[in-house]
Amino acid sequence: MAAAVAGGLAVWLSGCGSISTQQQALVDTAMGTIVSQTLYVQQEAGQKTEKEEQSETASIMRILTELEQQELSWRIADSEVGRINAQVMRNAGEEPNYDWVGKEPEREQNSGRIPREVLISVSISPPQYELLSRIWQVSEDSGGAMDVTLGRLSRLWNLDELAVLTENGSIGTTMADGERGQGEVAGDGVEKINFPTAEQIQAALADCGYRRVQLSDGMITLPAGMQLDLGAVGKGIACDRISAYLHSQPQITGAVVAVGGSVVTYGQKPDGSPWKVAIMHPREEGGYLGVLSLEGEHYISTSGDYERYVMADGVRYHHIFDPATGYPAHSGLCSVTIVCDSGLLADALSTACFVLGPEQGLALAQVYGAEALLVEEDGGLHMTKGMEGMYKTYGNLP
Ligand code: AMP
Ligand code: MG
């Protein structure tokens, strides 16, 4: 994918000899989304060449690409998740096919296939095991509102693709602008979209459900029809990896990095002012609803129904599903922001709270000691106590 690079360097005087703090800025794409970095890096004057001056931002881009390619992407056969999904499919007698989004696999035609309920065990690496265990805990705690076993369902709906094929689709779409509006269903062709039928949705749901999965002894055991989709947590996990890198680089004194709707703040700015993290307006393209002021290290994730969606007959079909129904979640919320001390948790909770709605969502955030901002479609705001001290309104709803 073409990188939109907006590099920038600014020098901040640190006041001690020839050491200066440089600002590195980079906007690029990774993990199917826009990555925006601002780093403050200390260095001795004249020590680095211009190329080396951007090396920290480049390292972060490499970390994200590796995370996607080696661990999280279901589209890549060699990633850990791709390998689990492929092994399950092969055991079920299906040929793994990474172009199958939006198409129901022709499941009943293969008579030699084993029943979809049969359990299949796949060994996974210790870090992946640890990651999945933490994700399963959030599924438990949210009563299944956040469930990464929805792979069949999200591929059936195929909203990632639908949103960029329609003019109506997608404030803040994660695809490059040039790709928007292309394809057969552009413009007024929204009604041509083939939404899945109720039968297809029920069939896909029959292959989902975190409760049917076992994690034990370094193995994941799952039903033959199931497919994993870590889309709800991937960008948060990315923020955790970025944070580990930042901690390993003593020359980096401050950073704010956004991976799509997940953000990590770290250290401090040279002038000591707080980090400002803008929250997108759910109904005004390009606008902001408000801004968070944060000191030091935090993880922020926002889930919203404006990210990837299509409108049809006045209904918003967006990318966050209610596992109880198989349809896009309509809990009364249009946006949820979580602030906490883990990227994975912030991302998992923002998705879970979105599905749960205002009351249960707020209660779940509190179980985790996370701060939450929940925005209702009619403009109502719900906040935890700690969020009140961080958040300042910018725009109004509806
Ligand atoms: P997020 O933007 O973090 O809320 O994640 C949304 C993405 O996670 C979607 O694009 C799907 O791939 C996946 N997803 C949708 N609904 C759920 C859900 N209820 N639980 C877990 N993953 C989901
Ligand atoms: Mg999420």
PDB file of N, CA, C and O in Angstrom, residues 165-206:
ATOM      1  N   LEU A 165     -17.009   0.570  -1.003  1.00  0.00           N
ATOM      2  CA  LEU A 165     -17.648   0.475  -2.308  1.00  0.00           C
ATOM      3  C   LEU A 165     -18.823   1.430  -2.454  1.00  0.00           C
ATOM      4  O   LEU A 165     -19.442   1.517  -3.489  1.00  0.00           O
ATOM      5  N   THR A 166     -19.164   2.115  -1.404  1.00  0.00           N
ATOM      6  CA  THR A 166     -20.336   2.990  -1.479  1.00  0.00           C
ATOM      7  C   THR A 166     -19.954   4.419  -1.147  1.00  0.00           C
ATOM      8  O   THR A 166     -19.058   4.672  -0.350  1.00  0.00           O
ATOM      9  N   GLU A 167     -20.655   5.339  -1.747  1.00  0.00           N
ATOM     10  CA  GLU A 167     -20.424   6.744  -1.462  1.00  0.00           C
ATOM     11  C   GLU A 167     -20.762   7.049  -0.015  1.00  0.00           C
ATOM     12  O   GLU A 167     -20.105   7.819   0.649  1.00  0.00           O
ATOM     13  N   ASN A 168     -21.817   6.410   0.476  1.00  0.00           N
ATOM     14  CA  ASN A 168     -22.255   6.664   1.841  1.00  0.00           C
ATOM     15  C   ASN A 168     -21.270   6.158   2.861  1.00  0.00           C
ATOM     16  O   ASN A 168     -21.219   6.616   3.975  1.00  0.00           O
ATOM     17  N   GLY A 169     -20.501   5.164   2.458  1.00  0.00           N
ATOM     18  CA  GLY A 169     -19.645   4.484   3.416  1.00  0.00           C
ATOM     19  C   GLY A 169     -18.654   5.425   4.044  1.00  0.00           C
ATOM     20  O   GLY A 169     -18.031   6.194   3.345  1.00  0.00           O
ATOM     21  N   SER A 170     -18.607   5.504   5.298  1.00  0.00           N
ATOM     22  CA  SER A 170     -17.403   5.513   6.014  1.00  0.00           C
ATOM     23  C   SER A 170     -16.679   6.824   6.212  1.00  0.00           C
ATOM     24  O   SER A 170     -15.751   7.158   5.499  1.00  0.00           O
ATOM     25  N   ILE A 171     -17.112   7.533   7.206  1.00  0.00           N
ATOM     26  CA  ILE A 171     -16.312   8.641   7.718  1.00  0.00           C
ATOM     27  C   ILE A 171     -15.071   8.014   8.329  1.00  0.00           C
ATOM     28  O   ILE A 171     -15.174   7.057   9.082  1.00  0.00           O
ATOM     29  N   GLY A 172     -13.943   8.568   8.027  1.00  0.00           N
ATOM     30  CA  GLY A 172     -12.722   8.050   8.649  1.00  0.00           C
ATOM     31  C   GLY A 172     -12.412   6.634   8.216  1.00  0.00           C
ATOM     32  O   GLY A 172     -11.853   5.860   8.960  1.00  0.00           O
ATOM     33  N   THR A 173     -12.762   6.298   6.987  1.00  0.00           N
ATOM     34  CA  THR A 173     -12.461   4.962   6.496  1.00  0.00           C
ATOM     35  C   THR A 173     -10.962   4.698   6.596  1.00  0.00           C
ATOM     36  O   THR A 173     -10.158   5.608   6.500  1.00  0.00           O
ATOM     37  N   THR A 174     -10.620   3.454   6.791  1.00  0.00           N
ATOM     38  CA  THR A 174      -9.205   3.147   6.946  1.00  0.00           C
ATOM     39  C   THR A 174      -8.532   2.856   5.605  1.00  0.00           C
ATOM     40  O   THR A 174      -7.361   2.579   5.564  1.00  0.00           O
ATOM     41  N   MET A 175      -9.299   2.893   4.522  1.00  0.00           N
ATOM     42  CA  MET A 175      -8.683   2.680   3.224  1.00  0.00           C
ATOM     43  C   MET A 175      -8.216   4.025   2.672  1.00  0.00           C
ATOM     44  O   MET A 175      -8.695   5.074   3.076  1.00  0.00           O
ATOM     45  N   ALA A 176      -7.294   3.947   1.710  1.00  0.00           N
ATOM     46  CA  ALA A 176      -6.816   5.186   1.104  1.00  0.00           C
ATOM     47  C   ALA A 176      -7.973   5.886   0.393  1.00  0.00           C
ATOM     48  O   ALA A 176      -8.871   5.238  -0.145  1.00  0.00           O
ATOM     49  N   ASP A 177      -7.967   7.201   0.382  1.00  0.00           N
ATOM     50  CA  ASP A 177      -9.066   7.958  -0.194  1.00  0.00           C
ATOM     51  C   ASP A 177      -9.356   7.574  -1.635  1.00  0.00           C
ATOM     52  O   ASP A 177     -10.495   7.507  -2.050  1.00  0.00           O
ATOM     53  N   GLY A 178      -8.296   7.324  -2.376  1.00  0.00           N
ATOM     54  CA  GLY A 178      -8.451   7.007  -3.789  1.00  0.00           C
ATOM     55  C   GLY A 178      -9.284   5.762  -4.026  1.00  0.00           C
ATOM     56  O   GLY A 178      -9.852   5.578  -5.103  1.00  0.00           O
ATOM     57  N   GLU A 179      -9.368   4.906  -3.018  1.00  0.00           N
ATOM     58  CA  GLU A 179     -10.097   3.659  -3.207  1.00  0.00           C
ATOM     59  C   GLU A 179     -11.587   3.819  -2.938  1.00  0.00           C
ATOM     60  O   GLU A 179     -12.374   2.958  -3.238  1.00  0.00           O
ATOM     61  N   ARG A 180     -11.929   4.932  -2.342  1.00  0.00           N
ATOM     62  CA  ARG A 180     -13.324   5.114  -1.957  1.00  0.00           C
ATOM     63  C   ARG A 180     -14.192   5.370  -3.194  1.00  0.00           C
ATOM     64  O   ARG A 180     -13.767   6.038  -4.124  1.00  0.00           O
ATOM     65  N   GLY A 181     -15.363   4.846  -3.222  1.00  0.00           N
ATOM     66  CA  GLY A 181     -16.294   5.138  -4.293  1.00  0.00           C
ATOM     67  C   GLY A 181     -16.076   4.316  -5.557  1.00  0.00           C
ATOM     68  O   GLY A 181     -16.803   4.469  -6.518  1.00  0.00           O
ATOM     69  N   GLN A 182     -15.085   3.454  -5.577  1.00  0.00           N
ATOM     70  CA  GLN A 182     -14.899   2.618  -6.758  1.00  0.00           C
ATOM     71  C   GLN A 182     -15.799   1.390  -6.678  1.00  0.00           C
ATOM     72  O   GLN A 182     -16.290   1.035  -5.636  1.00  0.00           O
ATOM     73  N   GLY A 183     -15.932   0.748  -7.801  1.00  0.00           N
ATOM     74  CA  GLY A 183     -16.653  -0.528  -7.782  1.00  0.00           C
ATOM     75  C   GLY A 183     -18.081  -0.406  -8.256  1.00  0.00           C
ATOM     76  O   GLY A 183     -18.593   0.685  -8.444  1.00  0.00           O
ATOM     77  N   GLU A 184     -18.710  -1.547  -8.376  1.00  0.00           N
ATOM     78  CA  GLU A 184     -20.034  -1.596  -8.998  1.00  0.00           C
ATOM     79  C   GLU A 184     -21.111  -0.892  -8.206  1.00  0.00           C
ATOM     80  O   GLU A 184     -22.082  -0.431  -8.755  1.00  0.00           O
ATOM     81  N   VAL A 185     -20.972  -0.886  -6.887  1.00  0.00           N
ATOM     82  CA  VAL A 185     -22.087  -0.375  -6.099  1.00  0.00           C
ATOM     83  C   VAL A 185     -21.872   1.063  -5.659  1.00  0.00           C
ATOM     84  O   VAL A 185     -22.489   1.524  -4.732  1.00  0.00           O
ATOM     85  N   ALA A 186     -20.980   1.788  -6.381  1.00  0.00           N
ATOM     86  CA  ALA A 186     -20.723   3.178  -6.003  1.00  0.00           C
ATOM     87  C   ALA A 186     -21.974   4.032  -6.223  1.00  0.00           C
ATOM     88  O   ALA A 186     -22.884   3.667  -6.948  1.00  0.00           O
ATOM     89  N   GLY A 187     -21.956   5.216  -5.603  1.00  0.00           N
ATOM     90  CA  GLY A 187     -23.014   6.187  -5.820  1.00  0.00           C
ATOM     91  C   GLY A 187     -24.352   5.725  -5.297  1.00  0.00           C
ATOM     92  O   GLY A 187     -24.474   5.293  -4.164  1.00  0.00           O
ATOM     93  N   ASP A 188     -25.367   5.812  -6.161  1.00  0.00           N
ATOM     94  CA  ASP A 188     -26.712   5.498  -5.694  1.00  0.00           C
ATOM     95  C   ASP A 188     -27.002   3.998  -5.725  1.00  0.00           C
ATOM     96  O   ASP A 188     -28.130   3.567  -5.634  1.00  0.00           O
ATOM     97  N   GLY A 189     -25.961   3.192  -5.828  1.00  0.00           N
ATOM     98  CA  GLY A 189     -26.173   1.750  -5.947  1.00  0.00           C
ATOM     99  C   GLY A 189     -26.267   1.044  -4.613  1.00  0.00           C
ATOM    100  O   GLY A 189     -26.168  -0.177  -4.553  1.00  0.00           O
ATOM    101  N   VAL A 190     -26.472   1.806  -3.539  1.00  0.00           N
ATOM    102  CA  VAL A 190     -26.469   1.196  -2.216  1.00  0.00           C
ATOM    103  C   VAL A 190     -27.463   0.041  -2.108  1.00  0.00           C
ATOM    104  O   VAL A 190     -27.170  -0.990  -1.536  1.00  0.00           O
ATOM    105  N   GLU A 191     -28.633   0.247  -2.774  1.00  0.00           N
ATOM    106  CA  GLU A 191     -29.656  -0.801  -2.638  1.00  0.00           C
ATOM    107  C   GLU A 191     -29.252  -2.099  -3.326  1.00  0.00           C
ATOM    108  O   GLU A 191     -29.868  -3.121  -3.129  1.00  0.00           O
ATOM    109  N   LYS A 192     -28.206  -2.040  -4.141  1.00  0.00           N
ATOM    110  CA  LYS A 192     -27.768  -3.265  -4.814  1.00  0.00           C
ATOM    111  C   LYS A 192     -26.953  -4.170  -3.895  1.00  0.00           C
ATOM    112  O   LYS A 192     -26.603  -5.271  -4.254  1.00  0.00           O
ATOM    113  N   ILE A 193     -26.602  -3.670  -2.738  1.00  0.00           N
ATOM    114  CA  ILE A 193     -25.781  -4.480  -1.843  1.00  0.00           C
ATOM    115  C   ILE A 193     -26.533  -5.742  -1.441  1.00  0.00           C
ATOM    116  O   ILE A 193     -27.700  -5.686  -1.044  1.00  0.00           O
ATOM    117  N   ASN A 194     -25.855  -6.851  -1.557  1.00  0.00           N
ATOM    118  CA  ASN A 194     -26.469  -8.097  -1.126  1.00  0.00           C
ATOM    119  C   ASN A 194     -26.131  -8.342   0.336  1.00  0.00           C
ATOM    120  O   ASN A 194     -25.100  -8.909   0.649  1.00  0.00           O
ATOM    121  N   PHE A 195     -26.973  -7.886   1.209  1.00  0.00           N
ATOM    122  CA  PHE A 195     -26.743  -8.178   2.625  1.00  0.00           C
ATOM    123  C   PHE A 195     -26.992  -9.657   2.862  1.00  0.00           C
ATOM    124  O   PHE A 195     -27.796 -10.274   2.153  1.00  0.00           O
ATOM    125  N   PRO A 196     -26.330 -10.228   3.863  1.00  0.00           N
ATOM    126  CA  PRO A 196     -26.570 -11.647   4.120  1.00  0.00           C
ATOM    127  C   PRO A 196     -28.015 -11.903   4.544  1.00  0.00           C
ATOM    128  O   PRO A 196     -28.659 -11.030   5.133  1.00  0.00           O
ATOM    129  N   THR A 197     -28.478 -13.082   4.246  1.00  0.00           N
ATOM    130  CA  THR A 197     -29.846 -13.444   4.641  1.00  0.00           C
ATOM    131  C   THR A 197     -29.844 -13.910   6.098  1.00  0.00           C
ATOM    132  O   THR A 197     -28.785 -14.256   6.658  1.00  0.00           O
ATOM    133  N   ALA A 198     -31.019 -13.942   6.700  1.00  0.00           N
ATOM    134  CA  ALA A 198     -31.144 -14.403   8.089  1.00  0.00           C
ATOM    135  C   ALA A 198     -30.615 -15.833   8.223  1.00  0.00           C
ATOM    136  O   ALA A 198     -29.966 -16.176   9.214  1.00  0.00           O
ATOM    137  N   GLU A 199     -30.844 -16.658   7.208  1.00  0.00           N
ATOM    138  CA  GLU A 199     -30.357 -18.052   7.262  1.00  0.00           C
ATOM    139  C   GLU A 199     -28.843 -18.095   7.250  1.00  0.00           C
ATOM    140  O   GLU A 199     -28.218 -18.845   8.000  1.00  0.00           O
ATOM    141  N   GLN A 200     -28.248 -17.288   6.390  1.00  0.00           N
ATOM    142  CA  GLN A 200     -26.777 -17.261   6.325  1.00  0.00           C
ATOM    143  C   GLN A 200     -26.191 -16.789   7.653  1.00  0.00           C
ATOM    144  O   GLN A 200     -25.181 -17.298   8.114  1.00  0.00           O
ATOM    145  N   ILE A 201     -26.855 -15.795   8.258  1.00  0.00           N
ATOM    146  CA  ILE A 201     -26.355 -15.262   9.531  1.00  0.00           C
ATOM    147  C   ILE A 201     -26.455 -16.343  10.613  1.00  0.00           C
ATOM    148  O   ILE A 201     -25.508 -16.547  11.381  1.00  0.00           O
ATOM    149  N   GLN A 202     -27.554 -17.047  10.647  1.00  0.00           N
ATOM    150  CA  GLN A 202     -27.695 -18.120  11.647  1.00  0.00           C
ATOM    151  C   GLN A 202     -26.659 -19.212  11.420  1.00  0.00           C
ATOM    152  O   GLN A 202     -26.061 -19.723  12.369  1.00  0.00           O
ATOM    153  N   ALA A 203     -26.415 -19.551  10.152  1.00  0.00           N
ATOM    154  CA  ALA A 203     -25.426 -20.589   9.845  1.00  0.00           C
ATOM    155  C   ALA A 203     -24.031 -20.147  10.289  1.00  0.00           C
ATOM    156  O   ALA A 203     -23.264 -20.931  10.869  1.00  0.00           O
ATOM    157  N   ALA A 204     -23.703 -18.879  10.058  1.00  0.00           N
ATOM    158  CA  ALA A 204     -22.386 -18.372  10.470  1.00  0.00           C
ATOM    159  C   ALA A 204     -22.288 -18.359  11.997  1.00  0.00           C
ATOM    160  O   ALA A 204     -21.267 -18.750  12.573  1.00  0.00           O
ATOM    161  N   LEU A 205     -23.371 -17.922  12.659  1.00  0.00           N
ATOM    162  CA  LEU A 205     -23.356 -17.860  14.128  1.00  0.00           C
ATOM    163  C   LEU A 205     -23.157 -19.248  14.748  1.00  0.00           C
ATOM    164  O   LEU A 205     -22.559 -19.377  15.820  1.00  0.00           O
ATOM    165  N   ALA A 206     -23.653 -20.263  14.047  1.00  0.00           N
ATOM    166  CA  ALA A 206     -23.509 -21.634  14.569  1.00  0.00           C
ATOM    167  C   ALA A 206     -22.037 -22.037  14.649  1.00  0.00           C
ATOM    168  O   ALA A 206     -21.677 -22.969  15.378  1.00  0.00           O
TER     169      ALA A 206
END
